[in-house]
Coordinates of C-alpha atoms in Angstrom, one line a residue:
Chain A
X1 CA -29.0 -3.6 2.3
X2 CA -27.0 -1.2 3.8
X3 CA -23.7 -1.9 6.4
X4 CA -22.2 0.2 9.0
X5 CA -19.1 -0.7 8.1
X6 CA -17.2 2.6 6.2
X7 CA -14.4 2.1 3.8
X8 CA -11.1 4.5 4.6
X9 CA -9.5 3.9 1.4
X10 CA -9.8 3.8 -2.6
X11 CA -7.5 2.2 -5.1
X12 CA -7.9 3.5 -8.4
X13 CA -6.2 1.3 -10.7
X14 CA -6.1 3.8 -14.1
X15 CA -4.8 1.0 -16.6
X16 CA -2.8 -1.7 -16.8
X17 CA -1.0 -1.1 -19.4
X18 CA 3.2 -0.3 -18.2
X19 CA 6.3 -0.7 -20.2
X20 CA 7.8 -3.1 -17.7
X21 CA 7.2 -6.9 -17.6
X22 CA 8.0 -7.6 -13.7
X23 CA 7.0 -11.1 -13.1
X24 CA 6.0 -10.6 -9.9
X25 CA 3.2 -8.4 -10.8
X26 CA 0.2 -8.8 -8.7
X27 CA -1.9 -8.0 -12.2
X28 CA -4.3 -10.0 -13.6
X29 CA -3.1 -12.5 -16.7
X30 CA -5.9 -11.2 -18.8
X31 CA -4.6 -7.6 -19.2
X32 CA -5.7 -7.8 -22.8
X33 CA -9.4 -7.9 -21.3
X34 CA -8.9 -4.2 -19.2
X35 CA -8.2 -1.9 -22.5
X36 CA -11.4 -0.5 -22.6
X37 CA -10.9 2.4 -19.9
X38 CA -13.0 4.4 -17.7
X39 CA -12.5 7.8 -18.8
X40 CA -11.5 10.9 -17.1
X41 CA -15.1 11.9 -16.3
X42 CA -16.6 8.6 -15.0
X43 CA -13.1 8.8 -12.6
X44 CA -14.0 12.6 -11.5
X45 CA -17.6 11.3 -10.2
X46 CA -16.3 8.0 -9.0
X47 CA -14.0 10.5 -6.9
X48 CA -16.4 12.4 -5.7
X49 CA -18.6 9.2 -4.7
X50 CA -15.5 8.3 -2.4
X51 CA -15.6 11.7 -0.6
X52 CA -19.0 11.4 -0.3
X53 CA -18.5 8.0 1.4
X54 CA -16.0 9.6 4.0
X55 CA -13.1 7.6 2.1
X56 CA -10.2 9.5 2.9
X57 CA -7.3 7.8 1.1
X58 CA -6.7 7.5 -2.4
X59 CA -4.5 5.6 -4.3
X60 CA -3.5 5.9 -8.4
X61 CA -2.6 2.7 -9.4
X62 CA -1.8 0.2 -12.5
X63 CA -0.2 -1.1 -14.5
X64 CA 1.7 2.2 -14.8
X65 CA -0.3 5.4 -13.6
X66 CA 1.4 7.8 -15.1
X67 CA 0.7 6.4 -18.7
X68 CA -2.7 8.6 -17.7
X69 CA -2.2 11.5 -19.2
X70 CA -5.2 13.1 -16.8
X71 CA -3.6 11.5 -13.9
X72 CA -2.8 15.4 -12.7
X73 CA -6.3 16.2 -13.2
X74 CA -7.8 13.2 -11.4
X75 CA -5.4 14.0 -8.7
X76 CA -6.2 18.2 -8.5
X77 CA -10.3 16.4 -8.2
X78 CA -9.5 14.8 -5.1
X79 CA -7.6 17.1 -3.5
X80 CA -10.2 19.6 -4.0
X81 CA -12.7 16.9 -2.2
X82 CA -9.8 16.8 0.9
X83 CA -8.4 13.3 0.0
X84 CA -4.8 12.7 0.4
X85 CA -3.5 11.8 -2.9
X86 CA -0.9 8.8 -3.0
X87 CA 0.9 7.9 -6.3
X88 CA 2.1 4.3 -6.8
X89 CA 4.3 4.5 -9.4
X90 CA 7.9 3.1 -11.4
X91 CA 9.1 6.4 -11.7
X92 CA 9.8 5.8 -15.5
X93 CA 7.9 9.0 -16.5
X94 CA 8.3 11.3 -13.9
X95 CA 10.4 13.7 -15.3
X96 CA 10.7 17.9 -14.1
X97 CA 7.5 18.6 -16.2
X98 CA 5.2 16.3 -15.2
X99 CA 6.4 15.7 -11.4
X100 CA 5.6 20.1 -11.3
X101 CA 2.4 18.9 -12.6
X102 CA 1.6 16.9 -9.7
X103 CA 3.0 18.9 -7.0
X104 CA 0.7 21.6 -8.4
X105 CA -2.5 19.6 -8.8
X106 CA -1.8 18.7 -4.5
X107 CA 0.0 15.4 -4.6
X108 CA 0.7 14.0 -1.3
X109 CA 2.8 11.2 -1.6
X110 CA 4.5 9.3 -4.4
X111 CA 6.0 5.1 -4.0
X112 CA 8.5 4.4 -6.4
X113 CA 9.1 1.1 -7.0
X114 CA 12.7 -0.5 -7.6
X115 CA 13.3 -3.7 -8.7
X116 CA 16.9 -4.3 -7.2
X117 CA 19.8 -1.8 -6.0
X118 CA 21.9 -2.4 -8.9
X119 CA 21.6 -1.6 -12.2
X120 CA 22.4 -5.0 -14.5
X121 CA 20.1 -7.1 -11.9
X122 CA 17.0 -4.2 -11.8
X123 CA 16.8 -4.1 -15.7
X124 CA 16.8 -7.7 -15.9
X125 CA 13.7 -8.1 -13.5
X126 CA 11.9 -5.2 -15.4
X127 CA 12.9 -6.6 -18.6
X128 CA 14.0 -3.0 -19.8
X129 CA 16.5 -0.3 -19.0
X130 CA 14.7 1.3 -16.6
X131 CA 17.4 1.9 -13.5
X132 CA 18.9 5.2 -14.0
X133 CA 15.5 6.7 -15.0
X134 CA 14.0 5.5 -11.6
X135 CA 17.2 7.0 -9.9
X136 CA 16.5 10.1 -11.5
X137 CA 13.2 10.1 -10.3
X138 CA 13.6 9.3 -6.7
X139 CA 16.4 12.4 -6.4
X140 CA 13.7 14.5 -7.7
X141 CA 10.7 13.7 -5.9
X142 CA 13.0 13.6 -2.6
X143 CA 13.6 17.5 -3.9
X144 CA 10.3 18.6 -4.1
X145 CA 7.5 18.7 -1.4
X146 CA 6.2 15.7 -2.2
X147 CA 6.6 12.5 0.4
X148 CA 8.5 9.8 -1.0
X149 CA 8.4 6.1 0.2
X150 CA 11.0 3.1 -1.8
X151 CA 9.2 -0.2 -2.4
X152 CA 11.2 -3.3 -3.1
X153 CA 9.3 -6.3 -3.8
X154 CA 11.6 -9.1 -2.8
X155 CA 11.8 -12.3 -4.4
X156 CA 14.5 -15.1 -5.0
X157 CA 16.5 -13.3 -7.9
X158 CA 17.3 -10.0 -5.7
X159 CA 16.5 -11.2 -1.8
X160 CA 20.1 -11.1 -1.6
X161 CA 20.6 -7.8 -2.4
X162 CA 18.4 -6.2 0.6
X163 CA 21.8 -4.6 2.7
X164 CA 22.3 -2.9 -1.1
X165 CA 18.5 -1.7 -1.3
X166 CA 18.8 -0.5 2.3
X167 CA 22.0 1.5 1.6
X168 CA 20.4 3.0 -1.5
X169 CA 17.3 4.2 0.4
X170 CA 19.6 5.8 3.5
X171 CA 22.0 7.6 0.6
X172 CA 18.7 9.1 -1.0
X173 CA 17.2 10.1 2.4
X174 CA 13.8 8.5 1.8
X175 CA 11.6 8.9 5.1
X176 CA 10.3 5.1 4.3
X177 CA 11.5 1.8 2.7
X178 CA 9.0 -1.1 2.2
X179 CA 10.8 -4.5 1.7
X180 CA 7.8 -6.4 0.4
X181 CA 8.1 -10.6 0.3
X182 CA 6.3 -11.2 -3.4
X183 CA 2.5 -11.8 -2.6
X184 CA 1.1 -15.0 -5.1
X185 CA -1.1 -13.3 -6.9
X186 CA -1.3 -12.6 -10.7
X187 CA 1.8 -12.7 -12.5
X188 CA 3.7 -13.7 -9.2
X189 CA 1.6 -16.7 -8.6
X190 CA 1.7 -17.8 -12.0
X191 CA 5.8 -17.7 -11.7
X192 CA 5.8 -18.7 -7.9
X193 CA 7.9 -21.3 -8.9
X194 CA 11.0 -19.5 -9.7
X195 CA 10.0 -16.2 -7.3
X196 CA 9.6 -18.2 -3.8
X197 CA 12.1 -17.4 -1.7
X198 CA 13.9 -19.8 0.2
X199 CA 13.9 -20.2 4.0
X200 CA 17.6 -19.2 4.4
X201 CA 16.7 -15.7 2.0
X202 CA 13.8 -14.8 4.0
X203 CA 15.6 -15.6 7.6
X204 CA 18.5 -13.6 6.5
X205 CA 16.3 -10.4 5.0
X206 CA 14.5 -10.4 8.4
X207 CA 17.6 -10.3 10.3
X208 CA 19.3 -7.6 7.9
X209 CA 15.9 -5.3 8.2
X210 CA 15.2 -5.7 11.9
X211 CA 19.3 -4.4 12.4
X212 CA 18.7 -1.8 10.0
X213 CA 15.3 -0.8 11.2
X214 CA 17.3 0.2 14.5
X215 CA 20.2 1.9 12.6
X216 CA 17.7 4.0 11.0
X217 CA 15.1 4.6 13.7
X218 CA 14.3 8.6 13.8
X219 CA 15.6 8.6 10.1
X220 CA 13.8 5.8 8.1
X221 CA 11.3 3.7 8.6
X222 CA 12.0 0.5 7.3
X223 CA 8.5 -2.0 6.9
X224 CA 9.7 -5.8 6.2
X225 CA 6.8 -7.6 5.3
X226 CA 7.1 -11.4 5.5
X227 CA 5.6 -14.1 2.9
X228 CA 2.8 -15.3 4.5
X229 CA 3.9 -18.8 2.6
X230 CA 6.2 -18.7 5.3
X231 CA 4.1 -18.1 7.9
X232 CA 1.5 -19.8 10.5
X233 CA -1.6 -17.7 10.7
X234 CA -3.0 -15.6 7.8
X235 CA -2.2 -11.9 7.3
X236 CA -5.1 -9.6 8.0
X237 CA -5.7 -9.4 4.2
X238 CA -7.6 -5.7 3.4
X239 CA -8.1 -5.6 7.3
X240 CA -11.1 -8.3 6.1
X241 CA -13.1 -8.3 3.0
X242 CA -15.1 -5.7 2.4
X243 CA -14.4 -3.6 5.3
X244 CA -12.1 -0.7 4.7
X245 CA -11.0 -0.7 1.2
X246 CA -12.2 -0.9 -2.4
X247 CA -10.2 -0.9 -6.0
X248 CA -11.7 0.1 -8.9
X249 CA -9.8 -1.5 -11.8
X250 CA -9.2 0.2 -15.3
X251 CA -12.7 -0.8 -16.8
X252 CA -14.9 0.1 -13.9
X253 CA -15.0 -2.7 -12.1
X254 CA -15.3 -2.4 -8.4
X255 CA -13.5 -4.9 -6.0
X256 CA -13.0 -5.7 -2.5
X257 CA -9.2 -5.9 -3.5
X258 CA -7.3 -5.3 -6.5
X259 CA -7.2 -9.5 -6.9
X260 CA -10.8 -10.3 -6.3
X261 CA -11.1 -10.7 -9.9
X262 CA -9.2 -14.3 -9.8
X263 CA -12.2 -15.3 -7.7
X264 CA -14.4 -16.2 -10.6
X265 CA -17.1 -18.1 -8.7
X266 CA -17.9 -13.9 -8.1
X267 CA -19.2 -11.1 -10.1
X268 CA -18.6 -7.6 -10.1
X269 CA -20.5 -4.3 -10.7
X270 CA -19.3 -2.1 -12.5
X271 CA -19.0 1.8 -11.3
X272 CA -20.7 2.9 -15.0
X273 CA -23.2 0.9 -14.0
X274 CA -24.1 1.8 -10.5
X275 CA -22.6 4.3 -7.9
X276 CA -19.9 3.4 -5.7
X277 CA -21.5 3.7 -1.8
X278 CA -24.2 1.2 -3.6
X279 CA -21.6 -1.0 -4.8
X280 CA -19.9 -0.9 -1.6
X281 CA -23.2 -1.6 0.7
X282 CA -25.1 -4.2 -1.8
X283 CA -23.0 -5.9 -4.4
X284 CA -23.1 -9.5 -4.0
X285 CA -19.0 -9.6 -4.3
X286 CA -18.5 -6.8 -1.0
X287 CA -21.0 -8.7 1.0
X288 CA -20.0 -12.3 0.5
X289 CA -16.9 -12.5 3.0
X290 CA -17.6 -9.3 4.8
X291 CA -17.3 -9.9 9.0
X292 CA -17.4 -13.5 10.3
X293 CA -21.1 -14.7 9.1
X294 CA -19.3 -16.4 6.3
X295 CA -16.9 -18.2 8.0
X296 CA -15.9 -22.4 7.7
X297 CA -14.7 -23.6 11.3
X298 CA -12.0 -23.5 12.4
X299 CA -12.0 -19.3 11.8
X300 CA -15.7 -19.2 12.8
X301 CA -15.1 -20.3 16.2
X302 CA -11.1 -18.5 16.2
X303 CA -10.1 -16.0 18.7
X304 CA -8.3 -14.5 15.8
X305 CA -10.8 -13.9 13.8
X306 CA -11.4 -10.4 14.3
X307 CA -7.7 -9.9 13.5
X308 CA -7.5 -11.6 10.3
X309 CA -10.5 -11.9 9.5
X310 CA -10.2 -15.1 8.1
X311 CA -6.7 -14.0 6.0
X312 CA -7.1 -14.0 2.2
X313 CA -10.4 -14.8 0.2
X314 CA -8.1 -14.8 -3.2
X315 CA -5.4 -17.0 -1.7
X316 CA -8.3 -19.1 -0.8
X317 CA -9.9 -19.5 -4.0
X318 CA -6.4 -20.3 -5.9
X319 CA -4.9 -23.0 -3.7
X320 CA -8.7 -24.5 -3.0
X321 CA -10.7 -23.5 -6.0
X322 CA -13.4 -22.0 -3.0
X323 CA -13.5 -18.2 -1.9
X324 CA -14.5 -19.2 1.7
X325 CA -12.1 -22.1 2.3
X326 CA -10.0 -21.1 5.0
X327 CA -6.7 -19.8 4.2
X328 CA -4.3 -22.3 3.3
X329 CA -1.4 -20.1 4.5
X330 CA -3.1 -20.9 8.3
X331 CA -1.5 -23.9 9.8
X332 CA -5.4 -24.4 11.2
X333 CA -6.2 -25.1 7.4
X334 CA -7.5 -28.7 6.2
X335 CA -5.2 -27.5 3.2
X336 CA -2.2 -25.8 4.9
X337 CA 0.1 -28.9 3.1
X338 CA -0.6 -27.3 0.2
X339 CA 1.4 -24.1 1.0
X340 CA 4.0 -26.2 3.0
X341 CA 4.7 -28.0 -0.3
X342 CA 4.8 -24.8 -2.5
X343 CA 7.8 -23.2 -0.1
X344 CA 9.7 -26.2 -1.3
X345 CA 10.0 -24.5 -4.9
X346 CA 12.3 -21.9 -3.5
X347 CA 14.7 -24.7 -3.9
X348 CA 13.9 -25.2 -7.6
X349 CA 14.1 -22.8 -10.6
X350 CA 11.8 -22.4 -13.4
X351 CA 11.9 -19.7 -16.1
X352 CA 9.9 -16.9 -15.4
X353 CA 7.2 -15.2 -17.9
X354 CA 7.2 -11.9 -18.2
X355 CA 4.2 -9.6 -17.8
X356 CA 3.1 -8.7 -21.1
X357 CA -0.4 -7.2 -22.8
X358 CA -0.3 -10.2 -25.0
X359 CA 1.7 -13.6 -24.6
X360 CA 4.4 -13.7 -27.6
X361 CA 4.1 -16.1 -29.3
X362 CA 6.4 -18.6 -29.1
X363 CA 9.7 -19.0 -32.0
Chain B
X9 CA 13.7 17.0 24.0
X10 CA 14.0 21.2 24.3
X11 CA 10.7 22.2 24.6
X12 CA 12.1 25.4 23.1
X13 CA 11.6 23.2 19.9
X14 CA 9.0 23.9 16.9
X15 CA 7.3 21.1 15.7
X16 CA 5.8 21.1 12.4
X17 CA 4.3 17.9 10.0
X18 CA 6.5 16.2 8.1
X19 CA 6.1 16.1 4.3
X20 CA 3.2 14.2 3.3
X21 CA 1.7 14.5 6.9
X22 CA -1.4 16.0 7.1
X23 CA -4.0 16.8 10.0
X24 CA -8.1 15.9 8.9
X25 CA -10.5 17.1 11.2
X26 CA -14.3 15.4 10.1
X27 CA -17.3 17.4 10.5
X28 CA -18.2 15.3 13.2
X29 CA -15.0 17.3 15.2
X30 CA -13.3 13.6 14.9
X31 CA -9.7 14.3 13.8
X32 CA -6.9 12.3 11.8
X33 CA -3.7 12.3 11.0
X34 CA -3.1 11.5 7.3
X35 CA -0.3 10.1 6.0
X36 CA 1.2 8.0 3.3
X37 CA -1.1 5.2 2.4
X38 CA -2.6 5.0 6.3
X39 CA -4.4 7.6 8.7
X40 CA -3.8 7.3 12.6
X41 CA -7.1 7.9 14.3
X42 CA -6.2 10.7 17.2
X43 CA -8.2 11.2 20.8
X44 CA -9.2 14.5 21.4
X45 CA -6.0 15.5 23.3
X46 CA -3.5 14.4 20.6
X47 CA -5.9 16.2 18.1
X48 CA -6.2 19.4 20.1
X49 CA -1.9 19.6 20.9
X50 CA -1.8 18.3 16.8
X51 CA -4.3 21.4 15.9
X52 CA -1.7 23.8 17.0
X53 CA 1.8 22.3 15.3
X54 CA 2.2 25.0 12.7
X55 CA 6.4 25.2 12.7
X56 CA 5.7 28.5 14.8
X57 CA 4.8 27.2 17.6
X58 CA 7.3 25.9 20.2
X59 CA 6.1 22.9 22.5
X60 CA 6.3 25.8 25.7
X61 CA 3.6 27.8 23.5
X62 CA 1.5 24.5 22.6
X63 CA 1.4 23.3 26.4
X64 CA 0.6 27.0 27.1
X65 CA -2.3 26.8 24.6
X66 CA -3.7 23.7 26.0
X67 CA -3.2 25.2 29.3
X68 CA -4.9 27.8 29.1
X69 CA -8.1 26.0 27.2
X70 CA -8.3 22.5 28.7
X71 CA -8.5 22.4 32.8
X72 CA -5.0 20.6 32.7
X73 CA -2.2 20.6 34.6
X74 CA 1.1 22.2 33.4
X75 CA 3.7 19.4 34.3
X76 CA 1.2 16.7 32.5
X77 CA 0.0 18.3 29.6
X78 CA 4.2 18.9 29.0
X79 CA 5.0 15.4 29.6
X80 CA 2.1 14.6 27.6
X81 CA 2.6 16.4 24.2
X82 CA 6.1 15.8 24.5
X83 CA 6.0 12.1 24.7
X84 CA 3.6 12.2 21.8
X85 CA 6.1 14.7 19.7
X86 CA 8.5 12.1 19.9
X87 CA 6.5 9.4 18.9
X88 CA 5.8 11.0 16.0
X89 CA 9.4 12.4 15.2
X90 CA 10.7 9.0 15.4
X91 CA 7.9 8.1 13.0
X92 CA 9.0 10.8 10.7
X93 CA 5.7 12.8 10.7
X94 CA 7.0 15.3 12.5
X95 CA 9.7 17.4 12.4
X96 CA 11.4 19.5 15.5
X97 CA 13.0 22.2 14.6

């Protein structure tokens, strides 16, 4: 079976390993179970698969990217091919050697993630001392040729902050902040409880960005994206399943998006298995949700559903337990209570769990 | 806007024309899909160019009328620029 549907864009998540423990991480819990890594060759052809397939973005991913040590090679492979190359990175590694590595290799574009705007509250969310390195980073990478773009993922601990993270952007000159509401997936759903952000957070960041994002217009670009727990129609997840992106995660596996794997009522191939534009027209997991075929009523029958596409397939299958359930985060859903009653926790506060390799075990 | 001005791509902004003569404008994480008058006034942004030479260029190639092709490109320039994929210098 073949579609005519073409992807534009390739996540290649290198490994999952990082020597942060955000809680908000959009990894999987099982990051034990993605040690066993592609390896610099099987990435090469995948790369060249991608080209092949008229993909013309590429992301290097994780867990931490740069914990590749052939990250600059994978990275002079695709710009060879014509991709643009984006890096989404902490910054924790990118020191004068190895960012002159990447410019060299024909790095694009680098997103540097910070956790809050100050120092105390940014090490606390990471779980390390981590601040000043990223700081470092950012007044390098804003000094060499490559583009730079800020990412703040905002949550309840540091939604409070977002003036501070804007100010910090302006002083460094970035040409694009991203305030990014935590997405439930991963880590972040497993600690939604203490993560949600209440209504009063979220109406204030929207008014503080959308003043800001008129300060700054011509300068920065400033993208606040809202939680779609807060919201009454379901984001355009992927631009719908199976039509413009894929991720391949650290052991191969190829996805629809980089949480498909929390779908287990799916299974993947595997890109030493079988070549990507196969993967991408005839694996059971692309085609189950692609266009509208699949769809429950109400989406089936939905003006919107060509926009949406029928919102999340992951968000689906957590709140549900069934991958073609409509998205609860649509106020048209049978389950849409459910998400009503999880925006409640904002107003409580359970301890978080850090991302970790293994769970500690407990004193 | 001078149209004395050079325009020239932004860091990280990059112009993909496909073999089927299709054209794109890459830039971080996205690609803007161009029409074939944005692509051919894009083609020519080099930081040499001024906006008078580019409407000149397009001009002289396209049967187009001076006034609209400057109105045109310029309008589009500033898009961009406020955008931050391009740069007027």
């Amino acid at each position: 079976m073949t579609t005519d549907v073409r992807p534009l864009s390739l996540l290649c998540e290198l490994t999952y390993r990082c020597n942060l423990q955000c809680p908000y991480c959009y990894n999987p819990l099982d990051l034990d179970g993605y040690r066993d890594e592609i390896d610099t060759a099987t990435w090469q052809r995948v790369i060249g698969e991608a080209a092949d397939m008229g993909i013309v973005q590429l992301g290097f991913s994780g867990g931490e990217p740069t914990l590749r040590r052939d990250l600059s090679a994978l990275v002079r492979t695709a710009a060879a091919r014509g991709l643009y190359t984006n890096l989404i990175t902490q910054g924790t590694f990118l020191d004068a050697a190895r960012l002159a590595e990447l410019v060299d290799a024909g790095l694009d574009h680098i997103q540097i993630s910070l956790q809050a705007p100050e120092r105390e509250l940014a090490d606390e969310i990471a779980g390390t001392v981590v601040h000043e390195r990223k700081l470092e980073a950012i007044a390098r990478v804003q000094n060499s040729p490559i583009a730079l773009t800020l990412n703040c993922v905002l949550h309840r601990n540091n939604h409070d902050s977002i003036a501070a993270v804007i100010d910090l952007a302006a002083s460094f000159g970035v040409r694009k902040l991203e305030l990014a509401n935590v997405q439930f997936y991963g880590w972040a759903y497993r600690n939604r409880g203490g993560l949600m952000p209440t209504r009063e957070q979220v109406a204030h960041g929207l008014e503080v960005a959308t003043a800001a994002k008129r300060r700054y217009a011509g300068r920065m670009e400033i993208v606040y994206v809202l939680p779609d727990y807060f919201e009454d129609r379901p984001k355009a997840c992927m631009h719908g399943w199976g039509r413009a992106f894929m991720t391949v995660a650290p052991n191969g596996r190829a996805m629809p998006c980089p949480g498909a794997a929390t779908i287990t009522s799916l299974s993947f191939e595997n890109v030493r298995d079988r070549g990507l534009a196969a993967i991408w027209n005839g694996s059971a997991a692309f085609t189950a949700y692609r266009g509208t075929a699949w769809m429950p009523d109400p989406c089936r029958s939905c003006d919107r559903r060509e926009i949406d596409w029928g919102g999340c397939r992951c968000q689906a299958f957590a709140l549900t337990g069934n991958g073609a359930a409509v998205d609860p985060a649509c106020a048209l859903s049978p389950d849409h209570d459910v998400i009503v009653a999880l925006r409640e926790t904002g107003s409580r506060h359970p301890t978080l769990v850090p991302r970790r390799m293994r769970e500690a075990t407990p004193a | 806007m001078t149209t004395a001005l050079r325009p020239g791509f932004e860091r990280g902004v990059r112009l993909r024309t496909a073999d089927d003569g299709t054209a794109m404008l890459l830039v971080p994480e996205g690609a803007i899909k161009l029409n074939a008058s944005a692509a051919a006034a894009l083609a020519l942004v080099d930081g040499e160019r001024s906006i008078d030479d580019i409407v000149a260029h397009l001009c002289a190639r396209f049967d187009v009328d001076d006034a609209r092709a400057r109105d045109d490109v310029t309008a589009l320039f500033e898009r961009l620029r406020m955008r931050r994929m391009l740069v007027l210098a």
